[in-house]
Structure formats: structure tokens, C-alpha cells
Coordinates of C-alpha atoms in Angstrom, one line a residue:
M168 CA -32.4 -36.3 -30.0
E169 CA -29.7 -35.8 -27.4
R170 CA -26.3 -34.9 -28.8
E171 CA -23.5 -37.4 -28.5
M172 CA -20.6 -36.0 -26.6
V173 CA -17.1 -36.8 -25.5
V174 CA -15.5 -34.9 -22.6
V175 CA -11.8 -33.9 -22.6
L176 CA -10.5 -33.3 -19.0
D177 CA -7.6 -30.9 -19.2
F178 CA -4.6 -31.5 -16.9
G179 CA -2.6 -28.6 -18.3
G180 CA -1.4 -30.3 -21.5
Q181 CA -0.3 -28.2 -24.5
Y182 CA -2.3 -30.3 -26.9
N183 CA -5.7 -30.2 -25.2
Q184 CA -7.4 -28.4 -28.1
L185 CA -5.8 -30.8 -30.5
V186 CA -7.3 -33.8 -28.7
A187 CA -10.8 -32.2 -28.9
R188 CA -10.2 -31.3 -32.6
R189 CA -9.4 -35.0 -33.4
V190 CA -12.6 -36.1 -31.7
R191 CA -14.6 -33.7 -33.8
E192 CA -12.9 -35.2 -36.9
C193 CA -14.7 -38.4 -35.9
N194 CA -17.9 -36.4 -36.3
V195 CA -18.5 -36.5 -32.6
Y196 CA -19.0 -33.4 -30.5
C197 CA -16.4 -32.7 -27.8
E198 CA -15.8 -30.1 -25.2
I199 CA -12.8 -29.4 -22.9
Y200 CA -13.2 -29.0 -19.1
S201 CA -10.7 -28.5 -16.3
Y202 CA -9.8 -31.5 -14.1
K203 CA -11.3 -29.5 -11.3
T204 CA -14.8 -30.1 -12.8
P205 CA -17.0 -31.9 -10.2
I206 CA -17.9 -35.5 -10.9
D207 CA -21.7 -34.7 -10.7
Q208 CA -21.3 -32.1 -13.5
I209 CA -19.6 -34.7 -15.7
K210 CA -22.3 -37.3 -15.0
A211 CA -25.0 -34.7 -15.8
M212 CA -23.4 -34.3 -19.3
N213 CA -23.9 -38.0 -19.9
P214 CA -20.8 -38.3 -22.1
K215 CA -20.2 -41.3 -24.3
G216 CA -16.5 -41.2 -23.4
I217 CA -13.9 -39.3 -21.4
I218 CA -10.3 -38.4 -22.4
L219 CA -7.7 -37.3 -19.9
T220 CA -5.0 -35.0 -21.4
G221 CA -1.3 -34.8 -20.8
G222 CA 0.2 -32.3 -18.4
P223 CA 3.5 -31.0 -17.1
N224 CA 3.4 -32.5 -13.6
S225 CA 4.3 -35.7 -11.9
C226 CA 1.1 -37.4 -10.7
Y227 CA 2.8 -38.9 -7.6
E228 CA 3.9 -35.5 -6.2
E229 CA 1.8 -33.7 -3.5
G230 CA -0.5 -31.1 -5.0
A231 CA -0.3 -32.5 -8.6
P232 CA -3.6 -32.4 -10.6
S233 CA -5.7 -35.5 -9.9
Y234 CA -9.2 -36.8 -10.0
T235 CA -11.3 -39.0 -7.8
K236 CA -11.3 -42.8 -8.3
E237 CA -15.1 -42.6 -8.8
L238 CA -14.4 -41.2 -12.3
F239 CA -13.1 -44.7 -13.3
E240 CA -16.2 -46.4 -11.8
L241 CA -18.8 -44.6 -13.8
G242 CA -19.0 -47.3 -16.5
I243 CA -18.0 -44.7 -19.2
P244 CA -15.0 -45.5 -21.5
I245 CA -12.0 -43.5 -20.5
L246 CA -8.8 -42.9 -22.4
G247 CA -5.7 -41.4 -20.6
L248 CA -3.0 -39.8 -22.7
C249 CA 0.5 -39.3 -21.3
Y250 CA 0.0 -37.6 -17.9
G251 CA -3.6 -38.9 -18.1
A252 CA -2.4 -42.4 -18.6
Q253 CA 0.0 -42.1 -15.6
L254 CA -2.7 -40.6 -13.4
M255 CA -5.1 -43.5 -14.3
M256 CA -2.5 -46.0 -13.2
H257 CA -1.6 -44.0 -10.1
V258 CA -5.2 -43.6 -8.9
L259 CA -6.1 -47.3 -9.6
G260 CA -3.2 -48.9 -7.8
G261 CA -0.4 -49.0 -10.4
K262 CA 3.0 -47.3 -10.0
V263 CA 4.5 -44.3 -11.7
E264 CA 8.2 -43.3 -11.3
K265 CA 10.8 -41.0 -12.8
A266 CA 12.0 -42.7 -16.0
P267 CA 15.6 -43.9 -16.2
V268 CA 15.5 -42.7 -19.9
R269 CA 13.4 -39.8 -21.0
E270 CA 11.6 -40.3 -24.3
Y271 CA 10.9 -37.3 -26.5
G272 CA 10.0 -37.2 -30.2
K273 CA 9.3 -39.9 -32.8
T274 CA 9.6 -43.4 -31.2
N275 CA 9.1 -46.9 -32.6
T276 CA 6.3 -48.6 -30.7
F277 CA 5.4 -52.3 -30.6
I278 CA 1.8 -53.4 -30.2
D279 CA 1.6 -56.4 -27.8
G280 CA -2.2 -56.7 -27.2
S281 CA -5.1 -57.8 -29.3
K282 CA -6.2 -55.9 -32.4
D283 CA -9.9 -55.7 -31.7
A284 CA -10.2 -52.5 -29.6
I285 CA -7.9 -49.5 -29.2
F286 CA -5.3 -50.8 -31.6
A287 CA -7.7 -52.3 -34.2
S288 CA -6.1 -52.1 -37.7
I289 CA -2.8 -50.7 -36.2
P290 CA 0.4 -52.4 -37.4
D291 CA 2.5 -54.4 -35.0
E292 CA 5.2 -51.7 -35.2
T293 CA 4.3 -48.0 -35.6
I294 CA 5.8 -44.6 -35.0
V295 CA 4.4 -42.5 -32.2
W296 CA 5.2 -39.1 -30.5
M297 CA 6.5 -39.4 -27.0
S298 CA 7.1 -36.7 -24.5
H299 CA 7.6 -37.8 -20.9
F300 CA 10.0 -37.8 -17.9
D301 CA 8.0 -40.2 -15.8
Y302 CA 6.9 -43.7 -16.8
I303 CA 4.5 -46.4 -15.7
S304 CA 6.6 -49.0 -13.9
K305 CA 3.7 -51.2 -12.8
V306 CA 0.2 -51.3 -14.3
A307 CA -2.9 -51.2 -12.0
P308 CA -4.7 -54.4 -11.2
G309 CA -6.9 -55.6 -14.0
F310 CA -4.8 -53.9 -16.7
E311 CA -2.8 -55.6 -19.4
I312 CA 0.2 -54.1 -21.2
V313 CA -0.7 -53.7 -24.8
A314 CA 2.2 -51.7 -26.2
H315 CA 5.9 -51.0 -25.4
T316 CA 9.0 -49.2 -26.8
A317 CA 12.7 -49.9 -26.4
D318 CA 12.9 -47.6 -23.3
C319 CA 9.2 -47.7 -22.1
P320 CA 7.9 -51.0 -20.9
V321 CA 4.3 -49.6 -20.7
A322 CA 3.6 -47.6 -23.8
A323 CA -0.1 -48.5 -23.5
A324 CA -2.2 -50.6 -21.1
A325 CA -5.8 -51.6 -21.2
C326 CA -8.6 -52.9 -19.0
E327 CA -11.0 -54.2 -21.6
E328 CA -13.6 -55.2 -19.1
K329 CA -14.1 -51.7 -17.8
K330 CA -13.1 -50.0 -21.1
L331 CA -10.2 -48.1 -19.5
Y332 CA -7.2 -47.3 -21.7
A333 CA -3.9 -45.7 -20.8
I334 CA -1.6 -44.5 -23.6
Q335 CA 1.8 -43.0 -22.8
F336 CA 2.3 -41.3 -26.2
H337 CA 0.3 -38.5 -27.9
P338 CA -2.0 -39.9 -30.6
E339 CA -3.5 -36.5 -31.3
V340 CA -0.4 -35.0 -32.9
L341 CA 0.4 -35.7 -36.6
H342 CA 3.8 -37.2 -35.7
T343 CA 2.0 -40.3 -34.4
V344 CA 1.5 -42.0 -37.7
K345 CA -1.6 -43.9 -36.8
G346 CA -2.8 -41.5 -34.2
K347 CA -6.1 -40.6 -35.9
E348 CA -7.0 -44.2 -36.3
I349 CA -6.3 -44.9 -32.6
L350 CA -8.5 -42.1 -31.5
H351 CA -11.2 -43.1 -34.0
N352 CA -11.1 -46.6 -32.5
F353 CA -11.8 -45.2 -29.1
V354 CA -14.3 -42.5 -30.0
R355 CA -16.4 -44.4 -32.6
G356 CA -15.7 -48.0 -31.7
I357 CA -15.2 -48.3 -27.9
C358 CA -17.5 -45.4 -27.1
Q359 CA -20.0 -46.7 -29.6
T360 CA -20.9 -43.3 -31.0
E361 CA -22.8 -42.8 -34.3
G362 CA -20.9 -39.7 -35.5
T363 CA -23.7 -37.3 -36.3
W364 CA -21.8 -34.0 -35.6
R365 CA -21.7 -32.2 -39.1
M366 CA -21.8 -28.6 -40.3
D367 CA -25.0 -28.8 -42.4
S368 CA -26.9 -29.8 -39.3
F369 CA -25.1 -27.2 -37.3
V370 CA -26.2 -24.4 -39.7
E371 CA -29.8 -25.6 -39.7
N372 CA -30.1 -26.0 -36.0
T373 CA -28.3 -22.7 -35.2
V374 CA -30.4 -20.6 -37.6
K375 CA -33.5 -22.0 -35.9
E376 CA -32.0 -21.3 -32.4
I377 CA -31.1 -17.7 -33.4
R378 CA -34.6 -17.0 -34.8
E379 CA -36.2 -18.4 -31.6
K380 CA -33.9 -16.5 -29.3
V381 CA -34.0 -13.1 -31.2
G382 CA -37.6 -13.1 -32.2
D383 CA -38.3 -9.6 -33.6
G384 CA -35.4 -8.1 -31.7
K385 CA -32.4 -6.2 -33.1
V386 CA -28.8 -7.5 -33.1
L387 CA -25.6 -5.5 -33.2
L388 CA -22.3 -7.1 -34.5
A389 CA -18.8 -5.6 -34.7
L390 CA -17.7 -6.8 -38.1
S391 CA -13.9 -7.0 -38.6
G392 CA -14.0 -8.7 -42.1
G393 CA -12.1 -11.7 -40.8
V394 CA -13.3 -15.2 -41.2
D395 CA -15.1 -15.6 -37.9
S396 CA -17.0 -12.3 -37.9
S397 CA -17.8 -12.7 -41.6
V398 CA -19.3 -16.2 -41.1
L399 CA -21.2 -14.9 -38.1
A400 CA -22.6 -12.0 -40.1
A401 CA -23.7 -14.4 -42.9
L402 CA -25.3 -16.8 -40.3
L403 CA -27.2 -13.9 -38.7
A404 CA -28.2 -12.5 -42.0
K405 CA -29.7 -15.9 -43.0
A406 CA -31.5 -16.1 -39.7
I407 CA -32.8 -12.5 -39.2
G408 CA -31.8 -10.3 -42.2
K409 CA -32.4 -6.6 -41.6
Q410 CA -32.7 -7.1 -37.9
L411 CA -28.9 -7.2 -38.0
T412 CA -26.7 -4.1 -37.9
C413 CA -23.0 -4.6 -38.6
V414 CA -20.5 -1.9 -37.5
F415 CA -17.1 -2.1 -39.3
V416 CA -14.5 -0.1 -37.4
D417 CA -11.5 0.4 -39.8
H418 CA -8.7 1.1 -37.3
G419 CA -6.1 1.6 -40.1
L420 CA -4.3 -1.6 -39.1
L421 CA -5.8 -3.9 -41.8
R422 CA -4.0 -5.5 -44.7
K423 CA -3.7 -3.4 -47.9
N424 CA -7.1 -2.6 -49.5
E425 CA -8.9 -4.8 -47.0
G426 CA -11.2 -2.1 -45.7
D427 CA -12.6 -1.5 -49.1
E428 CA -13.0 -5.2 -49.7
V429 CA -15.0 -5.6 -46.5
E430 CA -17.3 -2.8 -47.5
G431 CA -17.6 -4.3 -51.0
V432 CA -18.9 -7.6 -49.6
F433 CA -21.1 -6.4 -46.7
G434 CA -21.9 -2.8 -47.6
P435 CA -24.7 -1.5 -49.8
G436 CA -24.9 -3.4 -53.1
G437 CA -23.0 -6.3 -51.5
N438 CA -23.9 -9.9 -50.9
F439 CA -26.1 -9.4 -47.9
D440 CA -29.3 -7.5 -47.1
I441 CA -28.2 -6.1 -43.7
N442 CA -27.5 -2.7 -42.1
F443 CA -23.8 -1.8 -42.6
I444 CA -21.9 1.1 -41.0
R445 CA -18.2 1.8 -41.7
V446 CA -16.1 4.0 -39.4
N447 CA -12.7 5.2 -40.7
A448 CA -10.8 5.7 -37.4
A449 CA -7.1 5.3 -38.4
E450 CA -5.9 8.7 -37.3
R451 CA -7.5 8.2 -33.8
Y452 CA -5.7 4.9 -33.4
Y453 CA -2.3 6.3 -34.6
A454 CA -2.6 9.1 -32.1
K455 CA -3.3 6.7 -29.2
L456 CA -0.5 4.4 -30.2
K457 CA 2.2 7.1 -30.5
G458 CA 5.3 6.3 -28.5
V459 CA 3.9 2.9 -27.3
E460 CA 6.2 -0.1 -27.9
E461 CA 5.2 -2.8 -25.4
P462 CA 3.1 -5.4 -27.2
E463 CA 0.5 -6.0 -24.4
R464 CA 0.0 -2.3 -24.0
K465 CA -0.6 -1.9 -27.7
R466 CA -3.2 -4.7 -27.6
K467 CA -5.0 -3.0 -24.7
I468 CA -5.0 0.5 -26.4
I469 CA -6.3 -1.0 -29.7
G470 CA -9.0 -2.9 -27.8
E471 CA -10.0 0.1 -25.6
E472 CA -10.1 2.5 -28.6
F473 CA -12.3 0.0 -30.4
I474 CA -14.7 0.1 -27.4
R475 CA -14.8 3.9 -27.6
V476 CA -15.5 4.0 -31.3
F477 CA -18.0 1.2 -31.2
E478 CA -19.7 2.9 -28.2
E479 CA -20.2 6.1 -30.2
E480 CA -21.8 4.2 -33.1
A481 CA -24.0 2.1 -30.8
K482 CA -25.3 5.3 -29.1
K483 CA -26.4 6.6 -32.5
I484 CA -28.2 3.3 -33.2
G485 CA -30.0 3.3 -29.8
T486 CA -31.2 0.3 -27.9
V487 CA -30.5 -3.1 -29.3
D488 CA -31.7 -6.4 -27.9
F489 CA -28.6 -8.5 -28.6
L490 CA -24.8 -8.0 -29.0
A491 CA -23.3 -10.7 -31.3
Q492 CA -19.7 -11.8 -31.0
G493 CA -17.6 -14.0 -33.2
T494 CA -16.1 -16.0 -30.4
I495 CA -14.9 -19.5 -31.4
Y496 CA -13.8 -22.4 -29.3
P497 CA -10.0 -21.8 -29.3
D498 CA -10.8 -18.2 -28.0
V499 CA -12.7 -19.7 -25.1
V500 CA -9.9 -22.1 -24.1
E501 CA -7.0 -19.8 -24.7
S502 CA -8.7 -17.1 -22.6
G503 CA -8.6 -19.5 -19.7
L504 CA -12.3 -20.4 -19.6
G505 CA -12.2 -23.9 -21.1
G506 CA -9.6 -25.8 -19.2
E507 CA -6.2 -25.5 -17.5
S508 CA -4.3 -23.7 -20.2
V509 CA -2.6 -20.4 -19.4
V510 CA -4.1 -17.2 -21.0
I511 CA -2.4 -16.9 -24.4
K512 CA -4.5 -14.3 -26.2
S513 CA -5.5 -11.4 -24.0
H514 CA -7.3 -9.5 -26.8
H515 CA -10.2 -12.0 -27.0
N516 CA -13.5 -10.7 -25.7
V517 CA -14.8 -13.9 -24.2
G518 CA -17.6 -14.4 -21.7
G519 CA -17.8 -10.7 -20.5
L520 CA -20.8 -8.5 -21.0
P521 CA -19.7 -5.0 -22.2
D522 CA -21.3 -2.2 -20.3
Y523 CA -20.9 0.4 -23.1
V524 CA -23.8 -0.8 -25.3
D525 CA -27.4 -0.8 -24.2
F526 CA -28.5 -4.4 -24.9
K527 CA -30.2 -7.3 -23.2
E528 CA -28.0 -10.2 -23.9
I529 CA -24.9 -11.4 -25.7
I530 CA -25.0 -14.2 -28.4
E531 CA -22.1 -16.2 -29.6
P532 CA -23.4 -18.8 -32.2
L533 CA -19.9 -19.9 -33.2
R534 CA -18.6 -20.4 -29.7
S535 CA -18.4 -24.2 -29.9
L536 CA -16.5 -24.4 -33.3
F537 CA -12.9 -24.7 -34.2
K538 CA -11.5 -22.5 -37.1
D539 CA -11.8 -25.2 -39.8
E540 CA -15.4 -25.9 -38.7
V541 CA -16.2 -22.2 -39.0
R542 CA -14.9 -22.3 -42.6
K543 CA -17.2 -25.2 -43.3
V544 CA -20.1 -23.2 -42.0
G545 CA -19.1 -20.3 -44.3
L546 CA -19.2 -22.6 -47.3
E547 CA -22.5 -24.1 -46.2
L548 CA -23.9 -20.5 -46.1
G549 CA -22.7 -19.8 -49.6
L550 CA -19.9 -17.4 -48.8
P551 CA -17.3 -17.0 -51.6
E552 CA -14.2 -19.1 -51.1
Y553 CA -11.8 -16.1 -51.1
L554 CA -13.5 -14.8 -48.0
V555 CA -14.0 -18.2 -46.3
F556 CA -10.3 -19.1 -46.7
R557 CA -9.0 -15.6 -45.9
Q558 CA -5.9 -16.1 -43.7
P559 CA -6.5 -15.6 -40.0
F560 CA -5.8 -12.1 -38.9
P561 CA -5.4 -11.0 -35.2
G562 CA -7.9 -8.6 -33.7
P563 CA -5.3 -5.9 -33.1
G564 CA -4.3 -6.3 -36.8
L565 CA -1.0 -5.0 -37.9
G566 CA -0.5 -3.5 -34.5
I567 CA 1.1 -6.8 -33.4
R568 CA 2.9 -7.3 -36.7
I569 CA 4.7 -4.1 -36.2
I570 CA 7.4 -4.5 -33.5
G571 CA 7.8 -1.3 -31.5
E572 CA 5.8 1.9 -32.0
V573 CA 3.0 1.9 -34.6
N574 CA 2.6 4.9 -37.0
A575 CA 1.3 5.6 -40.4
E576 CA 4.7 5.1 -42.1
K577 CA 5.2 1.7 -40.5
V578 CA 1.7 0.6 -41.4
R579 CA 2.4 1.6 -45.0
I580 CA 5.6 -0.4 -45.1
V581 CA 4.1 -3.6 -43.7
Q582 CA 1.0 -3.3 -45.8
D583 CA 3.0 -3.0 -49.0
A584 CA 5.6 -5.7 -48.1
D585 CA 2.8 -8.0 -47.1
Y586 CA 0.9 -7.4 -50.3
I587 CA 4.0 -8.2 -52.4
Y588 CA 4.7 -11.3 -50.4
R589 CA 1.1 -12.7 -50.6
T590 CA 0.9 -11.8 -54.3
E591 CA 4.2 -13.5 -55.2
L592 CA 3.3 -16.7 -53.2
A593 CA 0.0 -16.9 -55.0
E594 CA 1.8 -16.5 -58.3
A595 CA 4.3 -19.1 -57.4
H596 CA 1.5 -21.5 -56.6
K597 CA -0.3 -20.7 -59.9
E598 CA 2.9 -21.4 -61.8
G599 CA 3.4 -24.7 -60.1
K600 CA 6.5 -23.7 -58.1
M601 CA 4.7 -24.4 -54.9
K602 CA 2.3 -27.5 -54.6
K603 CA 0.1 -25.7 -52.1
L604 CA 0.0 -22.3 -50.4
P605 CA 1.0 -22.1 -46.7
D606 CA -1.9 -22.1 -44.2
Q607 CA -0.9 -18.7 -43.1
Y608 CA 1.7 -16.3 -44.5
F609 CA 2.4 -12.6 -43.9
A610 CA 5.1 -10.0 -43.6
A611 CA 5.8 -8.3 -40.3
L612 CA 8.0 -5.3 -39.5
S613 CA 10.8 -5.7 -37.0
N614 CA 12.1 -2.8 -34.9
M615 CA 15.6 -3.4 -36.2
R616 CA 17.2 -0.9 -38.5
S617 CA 20.5 -1.5 -40.2
V618 CA 23.0 0.0 -42.6
G619 CA 22.6 -0.9 -46.2
V620 CA 23.7 0.3 -49.7
M621 CA 21.2 1.2 -52.4
G622 CA 22.7 2.6 -55.5
D623 CA 25.6 4.8 -54.4
E624 CA 24.0 5.8 -51.1
R625 CA 24.1 4.3 -47.7
T626 CA 20.8 3.6 -46.1
Y627 CA 19.6 3.1 -42.5
D628 CA 16.3 1.3 -42.9
Y629 CA 14.0 -1.4 -41.4
A630 CA 14.1 -5.2 -41.7
V631 CA 11.0 -7.0 -42.8
V632 CA 10.3 -10.5 -41.5
L633 CA 8.4 -13.0 -43.6
R634 CA 6.4 -15.7 -41.9
A635 CA 4.7 -18.8 -43.4
V636 CA 3.4 -21.9 -41.6
E637 CA 1.8 -25.2 -42.2
T638 CA -0.9 -26.2 -39.7
I639 CA -4.2 -27.9 -39.4
D640 CA -5.7 -26.1 -36.4
F641 CA -3.1 -23.4 -35.4
M642 CA -2.4 -25.3 -32.1
T643 CA 0.9 -26.5 -33.6
A644 CA 2.6 -25.2 -36.7
E645 CA 5.8 -25.7 -38.8
A646 CA 7.6 -23.2 -41.0
T647 CA 6.8 -23.7 -44.7
E648 CA 9.6 -24.7 -47.0
I649 CA 9.3 -22.0 -49.7
P650 CA 11.5 -22.4 -52.8
F651 CA 14.6 -20.2 -52.5
E652 CA 13.9 -18.6 -55.9
V653 CA 10.5 -17.5 -54.7
L654 CA 12.0 -16.0 -51.5
Q655 CA 14.6 -14.2 -53.6
R656 CA 12.0 -12.6 -55.8
V657 CA 9.9 -11.6 -52.8
M658 CA 13.0 -10.0 -51.2
S659 CA 14.0 -8.2 -54.4
R660 CA 10.6 -6.7 -54.9
I661 CA 10.2 -5.6 -51.3
I662 CA 13.6 -3.9 -51.1
N663 CA 13.1 -2.2 -54.5
E664 CA 9.4 -1.2 -54.2
V665 CA 8.9 -0.6 -50.5
K666 CA 10.5 2.6 -49.3
G667 CA 12.1 2.3 -45.9
V668 CA 13.2 -1.4 -46.1
N669 CA 16.7 -2.6 -46.9
R670 CA 16.7 -6.1 -45.4
V671 CA 14.3 -9.1 -45.6
M672 CA 14.4 -12.2 -43.3
Y673 CA 12.5 -15.5 -43.1
D674 CA 11.3 -16.8 -39.8
L675 CA 11.8 -20.6 -39.4
T676 CA 10.5 -20.9 -35.8
S677 CA 7.8 -23.6 -35.2
K678 CA 4.9 -23.5 -32.8
P679 CA 5.7 -24.4 -30.1
P680 CA 8.1 -23.0 -28.9
G681 CA 7.1 -19.8 -30.8
T682 CA 3.7 -18.5 -31.8
V683 CA 2.5 -17.9 -35.3
E684 CA 2.7 -14.1 -34.8
L685 CA 6.1 -12.5 -34.1
E686 CA 5.3 -10.2 -31.2

């Protein structure tokens, strides 16, 4: 049976992945493509629906991202969001102008149209998230205004006959109270999808695909011990068992005790019947990173040294048929391959075929999944919860949680501080002082040193920065409100127990404008 699919056309919006994620929550498969994707390619995908994302441009300016009018004549339901809504109006004969009043943030919106399509079951008045300089001053022929705000006469417009919908606000963000329902109305109702995209079927189908592709060949995987590579290892183990060899390069930049934990799960006597090789390479990494402070340079050194170590081990193994990578969908998009987003994460190894390993082909079974979907696959495969819900950890490890030069002393400081922080938050949750744990929380080491007093002596030591965020998909995040008494205890323990630290700070920055990591 052909898989149902909704296509998201990216016009440079910051929430493009969030749109796709919301579609997946409707149990419908979704992929992101650039607005430059040819119309014939879109038609060949036979999508059940198309969503046009937001973007930073004005659609009426010369050179602004656009699309041919033919897109709206395919007979496929189309939903335009923010810039996508304005573009739809502009292309089809409406008018878009600079707004006399810019709308940004939570806004009361009033539903004017019928309640049997895009706004089915939505209250007459609801709160949405607006973010626009321009506005639709005149709707295109055939469209009806179906929602407005105090400052925006066209908050939404619809052409029910052609199943075309233009929404000025962002239903994909959580700040839009009924956003999920609006997208569900479009994806499941208007697009008439059945919603068959689920993780149990993904595991069954992917295991079958891996077996057919690999045959009796050998597969090599670089296992980091993070969620993505661990789930991939379990998936490959289920499919091909001993045909899989996992190489775990311990670069000395992992969290405290993590190297031993990884070996305990995947090594001899662990949960899986695979070939496991651990390489302890900390001193090599520290030597390469000596004197290097610039974050991007550190990333490249860590990546390059991994290649060197991995290459050495691969040569010992000999020829393999496939190289497996734990690439997931945000990696694809954030590396500039899935849409119009700028390259955010340069350490992702996406799409390239390394020339340092003798193999036939690369396989990336998780390439189509978001992080929470990867976790569902892990549970489906029977991985323990503590591994499946391990906090996301960047490829360069503590190398990007240490601001400035990386060395053994700084690694020790951040490992110990991070261990105390995570332990205390877990204890606070257990004692009921916190209703839930943050989605990600860690300690980082700033490059700031300051004078302090400990006992009767002056100190000149480092400042540790604590980070904790609430998020669903890591596309957006808010700082967690941790009880002050818990933060006080964490601070006291770190300063008293971690040599080299005399100051502890808490980072309140949201994403955007910041990122989850501090670098």
C-alpha cells in the first residue's frame, strides 16, 4: 500500500520542522522540501496535502521566494501559514501590504467562517501566535475571510471549493491554543488521510528492508551511546545480529561514567549479540584540542580526529559492505539538505560518503524520524527506558559545553558539576519538589574566572553555568523554572565538591533566540 504523505514547502520559516512534526502527530507521514522543488517532483510524490511555511521575506518584493500558480491548480488541499498564506493570496490575485500595526505574540482571534472545515470544533474566540510585518489587505477571488483579529482583518481565508486555506498565524507552535486541532482538521479531515504512520509498523517494515538490503553482508556502525546511535544499533541487531560491528570511540568528552555505561549495555555480556569494539582515545583528543578556543574549530578537530581513530579501527576490520549512520530528520534539515533553513549544526555527517572506510554503501534507517519518534522505536525494540530517554548529547560532547580551550582538568570539572546537577534534579523529582524533570538539563563550563573567598583564602576559579529547558522537539525551548531551594543545593554542592569552581549561574535564555547549548 502506498504511504500517505503531506509535503511541507519551506520558504525559510524558523518553524518548518515544527510544522512537519505536528503533521506526524496526526499519524501522517510528512517531509520538508525547498520552495525551489519543481512542480513535477511534487506531483510525482502524490501528496494528500501541501503546507506552505512561514518565511522572513515580503512576498511582493522582487526576488522573494515564490511558487508557480500551477501549484494551486493541482486539486490537492493546500494550507498556507503566515508567509505561505500571504504568498497564496499574492499569487492568486489578492493583495499583501506592509501592515499598519505589526502583530507579534499571543493574539485574540475571532472565527468568522463556518465550523465544518479548517476551524471545526474551534471556539469563536481563541488565542493564536502571530508574527508578521505584512498583512493581507485583500483576499484573492474565490476566497472568504474566516477569521480576524483587532489589528488583522484577514487572520484566515478559505476557498472551500478548491480546498485552499490561508492562515496568518502559526498553528504549529504551542502558544496557539487550538493549533494542533486546526492542523488535525486540515491533515486528517480536509486531506482525508487515514493516519497509518506508526512506530510499530516502522520497526517491522525497516527490519525487513534492512535484511533485504544487507543480505549476508557486514555492517559497521560508529556507536556513541547516545539515543540515536543506540536505537540504530538495536534496530540493526534485531535485523542482522552478528553481521553488525559497533565501534565505540571514547573521546574523553562524555558525561561522567558514560563510557563504562555504554560498554555495559553493548559490550560483551550486555543486552545485544553484536561485535563491540571500544577505543579509549581521550589523550589523543586533548592533545589535538590544546590551545584551541574557537567553537567551530573545536567541532572540526573533534570530528576529524574521530575519522582518524575510526579509520584505524575500520582498517583492522577490513572490508565491510555497509556503513550505518544514526542520522535523523532534524539532522537532515539543519544541515541544509531538507529545505531553506541555514546550516545550524555543522558536526552532522549527513549525506556524504566517507572515503576513509572501505564499504559499498551507506545506510541511515532513522533518517526520516524526529527525536521523539526515535525514542518510540527504542521502546518498541525493548531498549531500557533509562537508555531510550537519555538526554540528547551533542556529537562533539563536552567539547562544546566547555567554553574556550578543552583540557583534562576542565573535562573533570564539567563532568563532576554535571553529575551533581543531574543527580540533585533527579532527587528533587523523586521527593516531589519538581513535578517533572526538564527535557534536557546539564552543566557547562564558562571561560570566565573570578575572585572568590573560600574559608580564609581568596580564590580565582571558574564559573559553571546550569542549563535546563522544556521542549517537545528541540526546535523551540523555554528555560525550566527550577525551585530556588533546589538550585541553592546544586550550587552549594558544586562549589564545595568540585575543585576549581567558585561561582554557579543559571541560564534563562529561550530558543530562539538562543540555542540549547551554550557555545
